[in-house]
XYZ file of C-alpha atoms in Angstrom:
227
model
C 191.472 -28.409 1.040
C 192.305 -32.135 1.322
C 195.979 -32.970 1.903
C 196.110 -35.024 -1.293
C 194.923 -32.110 -3.429
C 197.443 -29.780 -1.813
C 200.241 -32.276 -2.425
C 199.166 -32.646 -6.078
C 199.161 -28.897 -6.600
C 202.648 -28.554 -5.111
C 204.109 -31.321 -7.262
C 202.398 -30.176 -10.473
C 203.681 -26.614 -9.869
C 207.200 -27.973 -9.398
C 206.804 -29.952 -12.620
C 205.559 -26.851 -14.470
C 208.622 -24.937 -13.335
C 210.863 -27.705 -14.665
C 208.992 -27.740 -17.979
C 209.368 -23.969 -18.251
C 213.117 -24.355 -17.818
C 213.263 -26.784 -20.751
C 211.030 -24.663 -22.971
C 212.403 -21.203 -22.195
C 213.859 -20.656 -25.708
C 211.800 -17.870 -27.349
C 212.366 -19.397 -30.793
C 211.347 -22.911 -29.807
C 209.610 -24.556 -32.786
C 205.928 -25.431 -32.504
C 206.821 -29.140 -32.668
C 208.968 -28.815 -29.566
C 206.410 -26.669 -27.770
C 203.635 -29.168 -28.458
C 205.833 -32.045 -27.355
C 206.520 -30.157 -24.139
C 202.828 -29.698 -23.450
C 202.106 -33.377 -23.995
C 205.073 -34.351 -21.841
C 203.799 -32.075 -19.098
C 200.312 -33.587 -19.230
C 201.718 -37.090 -19.069
C 203.857 -36.172 -16.087
C 200.904 -34.494 -14.339
C 198.924 -37.721 -14.704
C 201.803 -39.607 -13.060
C 201.612 -37.218 -10.121
C 197.841 -37.644 -9.832
C 198.392 -41.400 -9.761
C 200.628 -40.991 -6.706
C 203.976 -40.118 -8.240
C 206.171 -37.166 -7.303
C 207.489 -34.163 -9.211
C 211.003 -35.512 -8.829
C 210.069 -38.800 -10.466
C 208.161 -37.100 -13.261
C 210.927 -34.596 -13.911
C 213.450 -37.380 -14.436
C 211.622 -38.353 -17.630
C 210.898 -34.823 -18.896
C 214.289 -34.284 -20.557
C 214.290 -37.799 -22.033
C 210.807 -37.356 -23.525
C 211.603 -33.929 -24.940
C 214.869 -35.139 -26.466
C 213.069 -38.087 -28.054
C 210.324 -35.837 -29.421
C 212.816 -33.357 -30.911
C 214.891 -36.177 -32.375
C 211.804 -37.659 -34.022
C 210.909 -34.241 -35.459
C 214.355 -33.964 -37.054
C 214.063 -37.476 -38.485
C 210.642 -36.684 -39.911
C 212.032 -33.557 -41.567
C 209.834 -31.199 -39.544
C 212.880 -29.392 -38.196
C 216.089 -28.322 -39.935
C 219.416 -30.008 -39.461
C 220.633 -30.070 -35.904
C 223.451 -27.568 -35.375
C 226.839 -29.117 -34.829
C 228.098 -28.828 -31.251
C 230.623 -26.054 -30.653
C 234.118 -27.438 -30.197
C 235.439 -24.872 -27.740
C 238.718 -26.717 -27.336
C 239.389 -26.554 -31.076
C 238.519 -22.853 -31.092
C 240.880 -22.209 -28.191
C 243.668 -24.163 -29.879
C 243.169 -22.242 -33.143
C 243.266 -18.956 -31.260
C 246.442 -20.042 -29.504
C 248.053 -20.896 -32.847
C 247.057 -17.498 -34.256
C 248.499 -15.664 -31.254
C 251.701 -17.706 -31.481
C 252.022 -16.869 -35.182
C 251.507 -13.166 -34.443
C 254.125 -13.312 -31.703
C 256.627 -15.058 -33.958
C 256.018 -12.551 -36.760
C 256.526 -9.658 -34.348
C 259.726 -11.223 -33.008
C 261.036 -11.686 -36.559
C 260.180 -8.078 -37.436
C 261.941 -6.814 -34.318
C 265.033 -8.862 -35.150
C 265.093 -7.490 -38.696
C 264.623 -3.942 -37.397
C 267.404 -4.331 -34.829
C 269.665 -5.822 -37.498
C 269.042 -2.849 -39.784
C 269.803 -0.389 -36.970
C 272.978 -2.318 -36.175
C 274.135 -2.064 -39.784
C 273.346 1.652 -39.808
C 275.301 2.119 -36.575
C 278.358 0.439 -38.149
C 278.198 2.804 -41.123
C 277.732 5.901 -38.936
C 280.685 4.779 -36.786
C 282.804 4.452 -39.934
C 281.680 7.873 -41.157
C 282.526 9.361 -37.746
C 286.029 7.897 -37.992
C 286.477 9.590 -41.387
C 285.080 12.957 -40.262
C 286.780 15.606 -38.149
C 284.857 17.009 -35.187
C 282.508 14.055 -34.560
C 281.007 14.020 -31.051
C 278.600 11.806 -29.102
C 276.386 12.728 -26.157
C 273.362 11.480 -24.206
C 270.045 11.680 -26.067
C 267.770 14.023 -24.068
C 264.713 13.221 -26.211
C 264.617 9.476 -25.424
C 263.198 8.306 -22.092
C 264.943 4.932 -22.198
C 268.375 5.212 -20.551
C 271.534 4.600 -22.544
C 270.486 6.155 -25.852
C 273.063 8.464 -27.453
C 273.237 10.954 -30.323
C 276.175 11.240 -32.694
C 276.732 14.653 -34.334
C 278.798 14.969 -37.485
C 279.504 17.925 -39.764
C 279.192 16.703 -43.350
C 279.653 19.054 -46.260
C 279.474 22.009 -43.911
C 276.141 20.991 -42.350
C 275.168 19.209 -39.146
C 273.908 15.618 -39.360
C 272.919 13.487 -36.376
C 271.834 9.926 -35.571
C 270.329 8.295 -32.502
C 272.383 5.342 -31.299
C 270.787 2.474 -29.356
C 272.454 1.355 -26.100
C 273.459 -1.975 -27.659
C 275.391 -0.112 -30.395
C 277.180 2.496 -28.281
C 280.292 0.300 -28.057
C 280.891 0.943 -31.772
C 281.600 4.625 -31.007
C 284.471 4.358 -28.562
C 286.616 6.379 -30.967
C 284.201 9.348 -30.969
C 284.734 12.216 -28.519
C 282.157 12.277 -25.740
C 280.821 15.692 -24.765
C 278.187 17.123 -22.447
C 274.670 17.970 -23.650
C 275.444 21.708 -23.564
C 278.520 21.475 -25.757
C 278.012 23.708 -28.786
C 278.944 20.799 -31.065
C 276.074 18.744 -29.619
C 273.308 21.315 -29.998
C 270.745 20.218 -32.575
C 270.295 22.802 -35.318
C 266.740 21.703 -36.134
C 267.459 19.587 -39.209
C 264.883 16.911 -40.061
C 265.571 13.356 -41.162
C 264.411 14.103 -44.711
C 266.572 17.221 -44.906
C 269.548 15.320 -43.528
C 269.426 12.588 -46.151
C 268.685 15.041 -48.939
C 271.850 16.925 -47.988
C 273.856 13.686 -47.741
C 272.652 12.645 -51.208
C 273.666 16.003 -52.689
C 276.997 15.971 -50.877
C 277.702 12.418 -52.028
C 277.017 13.389 -55.644
C 279.345 16.358 -55.304
C 282.120 14.229 -53.806
C 281.718 11.629 -56.517
C 282.181 14.335 -59.127
C 285.016 16.227 -57.408
C 286.824 13.349 -55.705
C 287.391 10.843 -58.478
C 290.856 9.650 -59.494
C 292.402 12.213 -57.128
C 291.244 10.179 -54.111
C 293.789 7.448 -54.777
C 296.601 9.976 -54.492
C 295.282 12.029 -51.591
C 294.330 9.417 -48.956
C 296.112 9.995 -45.659
C 297.308 7.364 -43.208
C 294.133 8.009 -41.191
C 292.097 6.874 -44.172
C 290.574 10.294 -44.849
C 290.195 11.731 -48.313
C 291.703 15.215 -48.121
C 289.151 16.624 -50.565
C 286.235 15.163 -48.588
C 287.700 16.206 -45.238
C 288.272 19.783 -46.301
C 284.801 20.277 -47.739
């Protein structure tokens, strides 16, 4: 085989590979496919006239782009899709994540504030109740959590106290986890508050005007304390 023919075959094969790269989309419209074929033929002629695959390939993308652009202008293809603005997408995602983080932080602050208010009220109730004790919480893995046990209306009631709120309970007797006063009797949260509601209603009925006369210096209502 003459050297010139071999050279032509090599360069045309290289050009065909380049054309295949540009036309690899399976959904390429017929207009684009036809333009690719014509572009390939034109480039092959350049090679036969002494050009190289490299030189021909330089014009392949330009010719294809021009052909596709003309097809859009002629209305043979639909509107060109807008380029994807990845930076705008990333910025929007960042804003969404920041908003989620801020909302979570706000929710955590509100939750912690509510627990702090509850801790103040439990500390006050402990000061007005005989026999209140506090001990380490064995059911919480995080160190520093405590449990306050009170006897209200003859029944046990307990609350978990976060480490940041323990300082409010310096007036409550600290006991070990095996102290009989710190052994959970199995009451649930719903049962606890149902009992407190009933006990509160009973106190409101029984401890009305008499409270003003029976407060002690410690601030305890004798009727409530003796119930």
